CSV table of C-alpha atoms and ligand atoms in Angstrom, one decimal:
chain,number,residue,atom,x,y,z
A,30,MET,CA,-0.2,0.1,0.0
A,31,ARG,CA,1.2,3.6,-0.9
A,32,LEU,CA,0.6,5.9,2.0
A,33,SER,CA,-0.6,8.6,-0.3
A,34,ARG,CA,-3.4,6.4,-1.6
A,35,TYR,CA,-4.4,4.9,1.8
A,36,PHE,CA,-6.4,6.2,4.7
A,37,LEU,CA,-4.5,6.6,7.8
A,38,PRO,CA,-6.0,9.6,9.7
A,39,VAL,CA,-3.2,10.1,12.2
A,40,LEU,CA,-3.7,12.5,15.0
A,41,LYS,CA,-1.1,15.0,16.2
A,42,GLU,CA,-2.6,15.7,19.6
A,43,THR,CA,-3.1,13.3,22.4
A,44,PRO,CA,-7.1,12.9,22.6
A,45,SER,CA,-8.0,13.8,26.0
A,46,GLU,CA,-10.6,11.3,26.6
A,47,ALA,CA,-8.1,8.4,26.3
A,48,GLN,CA,-6.9,7.4,29.9
A,49,ILE,CA,-4.8,4.4,28.9
A,50,VAL,CA,-1.8,4.2,26.5
A,51,SER,CA,-3.5,1.4,24.0
A,52,HIS,CA,-6.6,3.9,23.6
A,53,ARG,CA,-4.5,6.7,23.2
A,54,TYR,CA,-2.4,5.0,20.5
A,55,MET,CA,-5.2,3.5,18.7
A,56,LEU,CA,-6.7,7.0,18.3
A,57,ARG,CA,-3.7,8.7,17.4
A,58,ALA,CA,-2.7,6.0,14.9
A,59,GLY,CA,-6.1,6.1,13.2
A,60,MET,CA,-7.1,2.7,13.9
A,61,ILE,CA,-10.5,3.4,15.4
A,62,LYS,CA,-13.1,6.1,15.8
A,63,GLN,CA,-15.8,6.5,18.3
A,64,ALA,CA,-19.2,6.2,16.9
A,65,SER,CA,-21.0,6.6,20.4
A,66,ALA,CA,-20.1,5.6,23.8
A,67,GLY,CA,-18.3,2.3,23.7
A,68,ILE,CA,-18.9,1.7,20.0
A,69,TYR,CA,-16.3,2.3,17.6
A,70,SER,CA,-15.8,2.2,13.7
A,71,TRP,CA,-12.8,0.4,12.7
A,72,LEU,CA,-10.8,2.3,10.3
A,73,PRO,CA,-8.5,0.5,7.7
A,74,LEU,CA,-5.6,-0.1,9.9
A,75,GLY,CA,-7.5,-1.1,13.1
A,76,PHE,CA,-9.6,-3.1,10.8
A,77,LYS,CA,-6.3,-4.9,9.5
A,78,VAL,CA,-5.1,-5.8,12.9
A,79,LEU,CA,-8.6,-7.1,14.0
A,80,LYS,CA,-8.7,-9.4,11.0
A,81,LYS,CA,-5.1,-10.8,11.7
A,82,ILE,CA,-6.2,-11.6,15.3
A,83,GLU,CA,-9.3,-13.1,14.0
A,84,ASN,CA,-7.3,-15.4,11.6
A,85,ILE,CA,-5.1,-16.7,14.5
A,86,VAL,CA,-8.2,-17.5,16.4
A,87,HIS,CA,-9.8,-19.4,13.6
A,88,GLU,CA,-6.6,-21.4,12.9
A,89,GLU,CA,-6.1,-22.4,16.5
A,90,GLN,CA,-9.7,-23.4,16.9
A,91,GLN,CA,-9.7,-25.4,13.9
A,92,ARG,CA,-6.5,-26.9,14.6
A,93,ALA,CA,-8.3,-28.1,18.0
A,94,GLY,CA,-11.2,-29.6,15.9
A,95,HIS,CA,-13.9,-27.0,16.4
A,96,ILE,CA,-16.1,-26.2,13.7
A,97,PRO,CA,-16.7,-22.4,12.4
A,98,MET,CA,-20.3,-21.2,11.8
A,99,LEU,CA,-22.1,-17.8,12.3
A,100,MET,CA,-25.1,-16.9,14.3
A,101,PRO,CA,-26.9,-13.7,14.0
A,102,THR,CA,-26.3,-10.7,16.4
A,103,ILE,CA,-30.1,-10.0,16.7
A,104,GLN,CA,-32.0,-12.8,19.0
A,105,SER,CA,-35.5,-13.6,19.8
A,106,ALA,CA,-36.2,-13.0,23.4
A,107,ASP,CA,-38.5,-16.3,23.6
A,108,LEU,CA,-35.2,-18.5,23.7
A,109,TRP,CA,-33.9,-16.5,26.8
A,110,ARG,CA,-37.1,-16.8,28.6
A,111,GLU,CA,-36.8,-20.5,28.2
A,112,SER,CA,-33.2,-20.6,30.0
A,113,GLY,CA,-34.6,-18.0,32.5
A,114,ARG,CA,-32.0,-15.5,31.6
A,115,TYR,CA,-34.2,-12.9,29.9
A,116,ASP,CA,-34.9,-11.3,33.4
A,117,ASP,CA,-31.5,-12.5,35.0
A,118,TYR,CA,-29.4,-10.3,32.5
A,119,GLY,CA,-30.7,-7.2,33.6
A,120,GLU,CA,-29.7,-3.8,32.2
A,121,GLU,CA,-26.7,-5.1,30.3
A,122,MET,CA,-29.0,-6.5,27.7
A,123,LEU,CA,-29.8,-4.2,24.9
A,124,ARG,CA,-33.5,-5.1,24.3
A,125,ILE,CA,-35.0,-4.2,21.1
A,126,THR,CA,-39.0,-4.4,19.7
A,127,ASP,CA,-39.6,-5.2,16.1
A,128,ARG,CA,-42.4,-3.7,14.1
A,129,HIS,CA,-44.8,-6.6,15.3
A,130,ASN,CA,-44.1,-5.8,18.6
A,131,ARG,CA,-41.8,-9.1,19.3
A,132,ASP,CA,-39.3,-8.9,22.0
A,133,MET,CA,-35.8,-9.0,20.3
A,134,LEU,CA,-32.3,-8.3,21.7
A,135,TYR,CA,-28.8,-7.7,20.6
A,136,GLY,CA,-27.0,-10.9,21.7
A,137,PRO,CA,-24.5,-10.6,24.7
A,138,THR,CA,-23.6,-14.2,24.1
A,139,ASN,CA,-25.0,-17.1,22.4
A,140,GLU,CA,-25.7,-20.1,24.8
A,141,GLU,CA,-29.4,-20.1,24.2
A,142,LEU,CA,-29.2,-19.8,20.4
A,143,ILE,CA,-26.5,-22.5,20.0
A,144,THR,CA,-28.6,-24.8,22.3
A,145,ASP,CA,-31.6,-24.1,20.3
A,146,ILE,CA,-29.7,-25.3,17.1
A,147,PHE,CA,-28.5,-28.4,18.9
A,148,ARG,CA,-31.9,-29.6,19.9
A,149,ALA,CA,-33.1,-29.1,16.4
A,150,HIS,CA,-30.6,-31.3,14.7
A,151,VAL,CA,-28.7,-33.5,17.3
A,152,GLY,CA,-30.2,-36.4,19.0
A,153,SER,CA,-27.4,-39.2,19.4
A,154,TYR,CA,-24.6,-39.6,21.3
A,155,LYS,CA,-23.1,-40.7,18.0
A,156,ASP,CA,-22.9,-37.1,16.9
A,157,LEU,CA,-20.8,-36.2,19.8
A,158,PRO,CA,-18.5,-34.7,20.6
A,159,LEU,CA,-19.1,-31.5,19.1
A,160,THR,CA,-17.9,-28.1,19.4
A,161,LEU,CA,-19.1,-25.3,17.2
A,162,TYR,CA,-18.0,-21.8,17.4
A,163,HIS,CA,-18.3,-18.2,15.7
A,164,ILE,CA,-16.8,-14.9,15.7
A,165,GLN,CA,-19.4,-12.3,15.9
A,166,TRP,CA,-20.1,-8.9,17.3
A,167,LYS,CA,-21.7,-8.8,21.0
A,168,PHE,CA,-23.5,-6.0,22.7
A,169,ARG,CA,-23.5,-5.5,26.4
A,170,ASP,CA,-24.8,-2.3,27.7
A,171,GLU,CA,-21.9,-1.9,30.0
A,172,ILE,CA,-22.6,0.8,32.7
A,173,ARG,CA,-19.2,2.3,32.3
A,174,PRO,CA,-17.8,1.5,28.8
A,175,ARG,CA,-14.0,2.8,28.9
A,176,PHE,CA,-10.6,2.5,27.7
A,177,GLY,CA,-11.7,2.4,24.2
A,178,VAL,CA,-12.1,-1.2,22.9
A,179,MET,CA,-11.0,-2.8,26.1
A,180,ARG,CA,-14.5,-2.3,27.6
A,181,GLY,CA,-16.7,-1.6,24.6
A,182,ARG,CA,-20.5,-1.7,24.6
A,183,GLU,CA,-20.1,-3.3,21.0
A,184,PHE,CA,-17.2,-5.8,20.9
A,185,TYR,CA,-15.9,-8.7,18.7
A,186,MET,CA,-15.8,-12.0,20.3
A,187,LYS,CA,-14.9,-15.5,19.6
A,188,ASP,CA,-17.5,-17.8,21.4
A,189,GLY,CA,-17.5,-21.7,21.2
A,190,TYR,CA,-19.7,-24.3,22.7
A,191,ASN,CA,-19.0,-27.8,23.3
A,192,PHE,CA,-21.5,-30.3,23.5
A,193,ASP,CA,-20.6,-33.9,25.2
A,194,VAL,CA,-22.3,-37.0,26.3
A,195,SER,CA,-20.9,-37.1,30.0
A,196,LYS,CA,-19.2,-34.7,32.1
A,197,ASP,CA,-15.7,-36.4,31.5
A,198,ALA,CA,-16.1,-35.9,28.0
A,199,ALA,CA,-17.1,-32.3,28.6
A,200,LEU,CA,-14.1,-31.7,30.8
A,201,HIS,CA,-11.8,-32.8,28.0
A,202,ALA,CA,-13.5,-30.1,25.8
A,203,TYR,CA,-12.7,-27.7,28.5
A,204,ASN,CA,-8.8,-29.0,28.6
A,205,ARG,CA,-8.9,-28.9,24.8
A,206,HIS,CA,-10.1,-25.3,24.9
A,207,LEU,CA,-7.4,-24.3,27.5
A,208,VAL,CA,-4.6,-25.7,25.3
A,209,SER,CA,-5.8,-24.0,22.3
A,210,TYR,CA,-6.1,-20.7,24.1
A,211,LEU,CA,-2.5,-21.0,25.4
A,212,ARG,CA,-1.4,-21.5,22.0
A,213,SER,CA,-3.6,-18.6,20.4
A,214,TYR,CA,-2.3,-16.0,22.8
A,215,GLU,CA,1.3,-17.1,22.5
A,216,ARG,CA,1.2,-16.7,18.8
A,217,MET,CA,-0.2,-13.0,19.3
A,218,GLY,CA,3.1,-12.4,21.5
A,219,LEU,CA,1.2,-12.5,24.7
A,220,GLN,CA,1.6,-14.2,28.0
A,221,ALA,CA,-2.0,-14.9,29.1
A,222,ILE,CA,-2.3,-16.4,32.4
A,223,PRO,CA,-5.2,-19.0,33.4
A,224,MET,CA,-6.8,-17.9,36.5
A,225,ARG,CA,-9.4,-19.6,38.6
A,226,ALA,CA,-12.4,-17.1,38.2
A,227,ASP,CA,-16.2,-16.8,38.7
A,228,GLY,CA,-18.9,-18.0,36.4
A,229,GLY,CA,-20.9,-14.7,36.6
A,230,PRO,CA,-24.1,-14.4,34.5
A,231,ILE,CA,-22.8,-17.4,32.2
A,232,GLY,CA,-22.9,-19.9,35.3
A,233,GLY,CA,-20.9,-22.8,36.3
A,234,ASP,CA,-18.2,-22.9,39.1
A,235,TYR,CA,-15.6,-24.7,36.8
A,236,THR,CA,-14.2,-21.7,34.8
A,237,HIS,CA,-10.7,-19.9,34.2
A,238,GLU,CA,-10.2,-16.6,32.9
A,239,PHE,CA,-7.0,-15.6,30.8
A,240,LEU,CA,-5.3,-12.7,32.1
A,241,VAL,CA,-2.6,-10.5,30.5
A,242,LEU,CA,-0.7,-8.8,33.2
A,243,ALA,CA,-0.8,-5.1,32.8
A,244,ASP,CA,-1.0,-2.1,35.2
A,245,THR,CA,-3.9,-0.6,33.3
A,246,GLY,CA,-5.8,-3.9,33.6
A,247,GLU,CA,-9.2,-3.8,35.1
A,248,SER,CA,-8.9,-7.1,37.4
A,249,GLU,CA,-7.0,-7.4,40.3
A,250,VAL,CA,-5.1,-10.8,40.6
A,251,PHE,CA,-3.2,-12.9,42.8
A,252,TYR,CA,-0.8,-15.4,41.8
A,253,ASP,CA,2.4,-17.4,42.5
A,254,SER,CA,5.1,-15.9,40.4
A,255,ALA,CA,6.1,-19.2,39.2
A,256,VAL,CA,3.1,-19.1,36.8
A,257,THR,CA,4.8,-16.5,34.8
A,258,ASP,CA,7.6,-18.9,34.1
A,259,LEU,CA,5.5,-21.0,32.1
A,260,THR,CA,5.4,-21.1,28.3
A,261,PHE,CA,3.3,-23.2,25.9
A,262,GLY,CA,6.1,-22.9,23.2
A,263,ASP,CA,5.9,-25.0,20.2
A,264,ARG,CA,4.4,-28.2,21.6
A,265,ASP,CA,2.8,-30.7,19.4
A,266,ILE,CA,-0.4,-31.3,21.1
A,267,ASP,CA,-2.9,-34.0,19.9
A,268,TYR,CA,-6.0,-32.6,20.9
A,269,ASP,CA,-7.8,-35.8,20.8
A,270,ASP,CA,-5.5,-37.1,23.6
A,271,VAL,CA,-7.2,-36.9,26.8
A,272,ALA,CA,-4.3,-37.3,28.9
A,273,GLN,CA,-2.2,-34.9,27.0
A,274,CYS,CA,-4.6,-31.9,27.4
A,275,GLN,CA,-5.2,-32.8,31.1
A,276,ALA,CA,-1.6,-32.9,31.7
A,277,VAL,CA,-1.2,-29.3,30.2
A,278,LEU,CA,-4.1,-28.1,32.1
A,279,GLU,CA,-2.6,-29.4,35.4
A,280,GLU,CA,0.8,-27.7,34.4
A,281,PHE,CA,-0.8,-24.5,33.8
A,282,THR,CA,-3.3,-24.3,36.6
A,283,SER,CA,-2.0,-26.2,39.7
A,284,ARG,CA,-0.2,-23.3,40.9
A,285,TYR,CA,-2.1,-20.3,42.6
A,286,ALA,CA,-3.5,-17.8,40.3
A,287,ARG,CA,-6.9,-16.2,41.0
A,288,THR,CA,-9.0,-13.5,40.3
A,289,ASP,CA,-10.2,-11.2,43.0
A,290,GLU,CA,-13.7,-12.9,42.9
A,291,THR,CA,-12.1,-16.3,43.9
A,292,HIS,CA,-9.2,-15.0,45.8
A,293,ASP,CA,-8.5,-17.0,48.9
A,294,GLU,CA,-6.2,-15.2,51.4
A,295,ALA,CA,-5.2,-18.4,53.5
A,296,LEU,CA,-4.2,-20.4,50.4
A,297,PHE,CA,-2.3,-17.5,49.0
A,298,ASN,CA,-0.3,-17.0,52.1
A,299,ALA,CA,0.9,-20.7,52.0
A,300,ILE,CA,2.9,-19.6,48.9
A,301,PRO,CA,6.5,-18.6,49.9
A,302,GLU,CA,6.4,-15.0,50.5
A,303,ASP,CA,9.0,-13.9,47.8
A,304,ARG,CA,6.5,-15.6,45.1
A,305,ARG,CA,3.4,-13.9,46.1
A,306,ARG,CA,2.2,-11.3,43.6
A,307,THR,CA,-0.6,-9.2,43.5
A,308,ALA,CA,-1.2,-7.3,40.2
A,309,ARG,CA,-3.5,-6.1,37.7
A,310,GLY,CA,-4.4,-7.7,34.5
A,311,ILE,CA,-6.8,-7.6,31.3
A,312,GLU,CA,-9.2,-10.4,31.0
A,313,VAL,CA,-8.7,-11.6,27.4
A,314,GLY,CA,-10.6,-14.9,27.6
A,315,GLN,CA,-12.7,-17.1,29.8
A,316,ILE,CA,-13.7,-20.9,29.6
A,317,PHE,CA,-16.8,-22.5,31.1
A,318,TYR,CA,-17.9,-25.8,32.0
A,319,PHE,CA,-21.5,-25.4,33.3
A,320,GLY,CA,-22.7,-28.9,32.7
A,321,THR,CA,-26.5,-29.2,32.0
A,322,LYS,CA,-27.6,-25.8,33.0
A,323,TYR,CA,-28.8,-24.8,29.6
A,324,SER,CA,-29.6,-28.2,28.2
A,325,GLU,CA,-31.9,-29.1,31.0
A,326,ALA,CA,-33.9,-25.7,30.8
A,327,MET,CA,-34.2,-25.9,27.1
A,328,GLY,CA,-34.8,-29.7,26.5
A,329,ALA,CA,-31.6,-30.5,24.6
A,330,THR,CA,-31.0,-34.2,25.3
A,331,VAL,CA,-29.2,-37.0,23.5
A,332,GLN,CA,-29.9,-40.9,23.3
A,333,THR,CA,-26.8,-42.9,25.1
A,334,ALA,CA,-25.6,-45.9,23.8
A,335,ASP,CA,-27.9,-47.8,26.1
A,336,GLY,CA,-30.9,-45.8,24.7
A,337,LYS,CA,-31.3,-43.4,27.7
A,338,SER,CA,-32.3,-39.9,27.0
A,339,VAL,CA,-29.9,-37.7,29.1
A,340,PRO,CA,-29.5,-34.0,29.0
A,341,VAL,CA,-26.2,-33.0,27.0
A,342,HIS,CA,-23.1,-31.7,29.0
A,343,MET,CA,-22.0,-28.2,27.8
A,344,GLY,CA,-19.4,-25.6,28.3
A,345,SER,CA,-18.6,-22.2,26.6
A,346,HIS,CA,-15.5,-20.4,25.8
A,347,GLY,CA,-14.7,-16.8,24.8
A,348,ILE,CA,-11.9,-14.9,23.4
A,349,GLY,CA,-12.1,-11.0,23.3
A,350,VAL,CA,-11.1,-10.6,19.7
A,351,SER,CA,-11.4,-6.7,19.8
A,352,ARG,CA,-10.1,-6.4,23.5
A,353,LEU,CA,-7.1,-8.2,22.4
A,354,LEU,CA,-5.9,-5.2,20.2
A,355,GLY,CA,-5.9,-3.2,23.3
A,356,ALA,CA,-4.3,-5.9,25.3
A,357,ILE,CA,-1.4,-6.4,22.8
A,358,ILE,CA,-0.6,-2.7,22.6
A,359,GLU,CA,-0.6,-2.4,26.6
A,360,ALA,CA,2.0,-5.2,26.3
A,361,SER,CA,4.1,-3.8,23.6
A,362,HIS,CA,4.7,-0.2,22.9
A,363,ASP,CA,7.2,2.5,23.8
A,364,ASP,CA,6.8,6.3,24.3
A,365,LYS,CA,6.9,6.7,20.5
A,366,GLY,CA,3.9,4.4,19.7
A,367,ILE,CA,2.9,0.8,19.3
A,368,ILE,CA,5.3,-2.1,18.6
A,369,TRP,CA,3.3,-4.9,16.8
A,370,PRO,CA,4.5,-8.4,17.1
A,371,GLU,CA,5.1,-9.6,13.7
A,372,SER,CA,2.1,-12.0,13.9
A,373,VAL,CA,-0.6,-9.3,14.1
A,374,THR,CA,1.1,-6.4,12.4
A,375,PRO,CA,-1.0,-4.5,9.9
A,376,PHE,CA,2.0,-4.4,7.4
A,377,HIS,CA,4.9,-6.5,7.3
A,378,CYS,CA,7.2,-3.3,6.9
A,379,GLY,CA,7.5,0.2,6.1
A,380,ILE,CA,9.3,1.9,3.5
A,381,VAL,CA,10.3,5.4,4.0
A,382,ASN,CA,11.6,7.6,1.1
A,383,LEU,CA,13.7,10.3,2.6
A,384,LYS,CA,13.5,12.4,-0.7
A,385,GLN,CA,10.4,12.0,-2.5
A,386,GLY,CA,10.8,13.3,-5.9
A,387,ASP,CA,14.4,12.4,-6.3
A,388,ALA,CA,14.5,10.1,-9.3
A,389,GLU,CA,16.8,7.5,-7.7
A,390,ALA,CA,15.2,7.3,-4.3
A,391,ASP,CA,11.8,7.1,-6.0
A,392,ALA,CA,13.0,4.2,-8.1
A,393,ALA,CA,14.6,2.4,-5.4
A,394,CYS,CA,11.5,2.6,-3.3
A,395,ASP,CA,9.2,1.2,-6.2
A,396,ALA,CA,11.5,-1.6,-6.7
A,397,LEU,CA,11.8,-2.6,-2.9
A,398,TYR,CA,8.0,-2.3,-3.0
A,399,GLN,CA,7.7,-4.5,-6.1
A,400,SER,CA,10.0,-7.1,-4.7
A,401,LEU,CA,8.2,-7.5,-1.3
A,402,THR,CA,5.0,-7.6,-2.7
A,403,ALA,CA,5.8,-10.2,-5.4
A,404,LEU,CA,7.1,-12.5,-2.3
A,405,GLY,CA,3.7,-12.2,-0.8
A,406,LEU,CA,4.5,-9.5,1.7
A,407,ASP,CA,2.4,-6.5,2.4
A,408,PRO,CA,4.6,-3.2,2.7
A,409,LEU,CA,3.4,0.2,3.5
A,410,TYR,CA,5.3,2.7,1.5
A,411,ASP,CA,5.4,6.3,2.7
A,412,ASP,CA,5.4,8.2,-0.5
A,413,ARG,CA,4.3,11.6,0.8
A,414,SER,CA,6.3,14.5,0.1
A,415,GLU,CA,6.9,15.1,4.0
A,416,ARG,CA,9.9,15.6,5.9
A,417,ALA,CA,11.8,12.8,7.3
A,418,GLY,CA,11.1,13.5,10.8
A,419,GLY,CA,7.2,13.3,10.1
A,420,LYS,CA,7.5,10.0,8.3
A,421,PHE,CA,9.6,8.3,11.0
A,422,ALA,CA,7.0,9.5,13.7
A,423,THR,CA,4.1,8.0,11.7
A,424,MET,CA,6.0,4.8,11.1
A,425,ASP,CA,7.0,4.7,15.1
A,426,LEU,CA,3.6,5.4,16.1
A,427,ILE,CA,1.8,2.9,13.9
A,428,GLY,CA,4.2,0.3,15.0
A,429,LEU,CA,5.4,-1.8,11.8
A,430,PRO,CA,8.1,-4.1,13.3
A,431,TRP,CA,10.6,-3.3,10.4
A,432,ARG,CA,11.3,-0.3,8.4
A,433,ILE,CA,13.5,0.1,5.3
A,434,THR,CA,14.9,3.9,4.8
A,435,VAL,CA,15.8,4.9,1.6
A,436,GLY,CA,17.7,8.1,0.7
A,437,PRO,CA,20.1,9.5,-1.9
A,438,ARG,CA,23.1,9.5,0.3
A,439,GLY,CA,22.7,5.6,1.0
A,440,LEU,CA,21.9,4.9,-2.6
A,441,LYS,CA,25.3,6.4,-3.6
A,442,ASN,CA,27.1,3.7,-1.8
A,443,GLY,CA,24.4,1.1,-2.8
A,444,VAL,CA,22.7,0.7,0.6
A,445,VAL,CA,19.4,1.2,2.4
A,446,GLU,CA,18.7,0.9,6.1
A,447,LEU,CA,16.7,-1.8,8.0
A,448,THR,CA,15.6,-0.8,11.2
A,449,SER,CA,13.8,-2.8,13.8
A,450,ARG,CA,11.1,-1.3,15.8
A,451,ARG,CA,11.6,-3.0,18.9
A,452,THR,CA,15.3,-2.4,19.4
A,453,GLY,CA,15.8,0.6,17.4
A,454,GLU,CA,18.8,-1.0,15.8
A,455,SER,CA,19.7,-0.2,12.1
A,456,GLU,CA,21.7,-1.8,9.7
A,457,GLU,CA,22.8,-0.7,6.3
A,458,MET,CA,22.6,-3.2,3.6
A,459,THR,CA,21.9,-3.5,-0.1
A,460,PRO,CA,18.1,-3.1,-1.0
A,461,GLU,CA,18.2,-6.8,-2.3
A,462,MET,CA,19.6,-8.2,1.1
A,463,ALA,CA,16.8,-6.2,3.1
A,464,VAL,CA,14.3,-7.7,1.0
A,465,GLU,CA,15.7,-11.1,1.7
A,466,LYS,CA,16.0,-10.3,5.5
A,467,VAL,CA,12.5,-9.2,5.7
A,468,ALA,CA,11.2,-12.2,3.7
A,469,LYS,CA,13.0,-14.4,6.1
A,470,ILE,CA,11.6,-12.9,9.1
A,471,TYR,CA,8.1,-13.6,7.9
A,472,ALA,CA,8.9,-16.7,6.1
A,473,PRO,CA,7.0,-19.1,8.5
A,474,ARG,CA,4.0,-16.7,8.6
A,475,ALA,CA,3.6,-15.7,5.1
A,476,SER,CA,1.1,-18.1,4.1
A,477,MET,CA,-1.2,-17.5,7.0
B,524,5CA,N1,-20.4,-17.2,26.7
B,524,5CA,C1,-19.2,-17.0,27.5
B,524,5CA,C2,-18.0,-17.7,26.7
B,524,5CA,S1,-18.3,-17.6,24.9
B,524,5CA,C3,-18.9,-15.4,27.7
B,524,5CA,O1,-19.7,-14.7,27.2
B,524,5CA,N2,-17.7,-15.1,28.2
B,524,5CA,S2,-17.4,-13.7,28.8
B,524,5CA,O2,-18.4,-12.9,29.3
B,524,5CA,O3,-16.2,-14.0,29.5
B,524,5CA,O4,-16.9,-12.9,27.5
B,524,5CA,C4,-15.7,-13.5,26.7
B,524,5CA,C5,-14.5,-12.6,26.6
B,524,5CA,O5,-15.0,-11.4,26.0
B,524,5CA,C6,-14.0,-12.0,27.8
B,524,5CA,O6,-13.0,-12.9,28.5
B,524,5CA,C7,-13.4,-10.6,27.4
B,524,5CA,O7,-12.1,-10.9,26.8
B,524,5CA,C8,-14.3,-10.2,26.3
B,524,5CA,N3,-15.2,-9.2,26.7
B,524,5CA,C9,-16.3,-9.4,27.5
B,524,5CA,N4,-17.0,-8.1,27.8
B,524,5CA,C10,-16.2,-7.3,26.9
B,524,5CA,C11,-16.6,-5.8,26.8
B,524,5CA,N5,-17.4,-5.1,27.2
B,524,5CA,N6,-15.7,-5.3,25.8
B,524,5CA,C12,-14.8,-6.2,25.1
B,524,5CA,N7,-14.5,-7.3,25.4
B,524,5CA,C13,-15.5,-7.8,26.2
């Protein structure tokens, strides 16, 4: 993309309404624009990152054997009356009346809708296990939407639902989700720690939240510092292997790590003092096993092998896809702007032309742009007639991990400069070598 033809409405001033760094940078980098309280338009740069995150979530869900689908945003109130949650959900639910005076709502989550689909089409244990998921907009009329996409009213969520014939089978689905979530967050460059949590309006007492530690996080958390030493890494897990998934769950959840809702002072104090931590965190996901809560209320049963009819065991599992943009920025930025991990960066690298209009510099930039594009990479070429300082400031703000700087002086010696956004280190090399190096960095990911 050539910046002169793109839509990147960068702000010079720091917006006064933004209290945390991710919100400030998302506004300043022209990623989002508030439409009304807690509701945002996703401008091209923000939209690109949202899609990258969404893609990682899709890949990891499908790797775990979960099946993608799409349910609507608007739901009928009748289903929620069946489960009893129409009244329980309270003021967070946006209620709508259609022209025929029917009660509708903008879905805050989808347990009822998916249970309705299940009971209409599945009747036998032979069709299980089954996990369906979608990535769809949700609406919760939060009393205090704030921090930009962190606590929105409209937000983008991956929500998945497992259906199993027994509690044991459903717990395997729970463990499988835990494994796939660990992988997903790590691919985004995040450490998200599973912590014992509270079921809230979804229900169930078997639930973990995934928290990214950050001073600006909304949750207070308590943990044994040993949990931060754990990484999932490049493990090759067989998602059908009950024992393997169980072992990962045990490894990642056996140490003390809890949100304030489930915090137990006595247990916490049993941890050696030098490992006790109290901190703040951003909740980027939550998994639940709630058994037959919805299936019993809504009559979702299956026939077992011996012909009995039993309510199906369920759980639901959510990832805050839009919130993740904020979480990644909170975890990865400096005073100049965002520093995107390579896996979610909106463009693979920037090209900065120090002297737009100089025939040689223009030609070198065009050639770089074409070579990178031909390799399947997606560069952002700043071809505006702006001074170098302004171009660097924009690149630093929008956080592309790599920048190739091209100017007449370097070109005289046959070199351009390749700069890492994270370390700030620059290296001079021929344009061909710069292309090769950038291509190599993204090689394992270019096809994703
Ligand atoms: N039905 C279950 C699992 S699918 C559910 O709704 N879980 S949840 O309430 O925990 O939401 C899942 C994730 O969505 C949360 O972990 C959080 O990352 C994200 N989320 C929840 N509320 C908001 C909000 N107001 N703004 C942005 N993200 C949110």
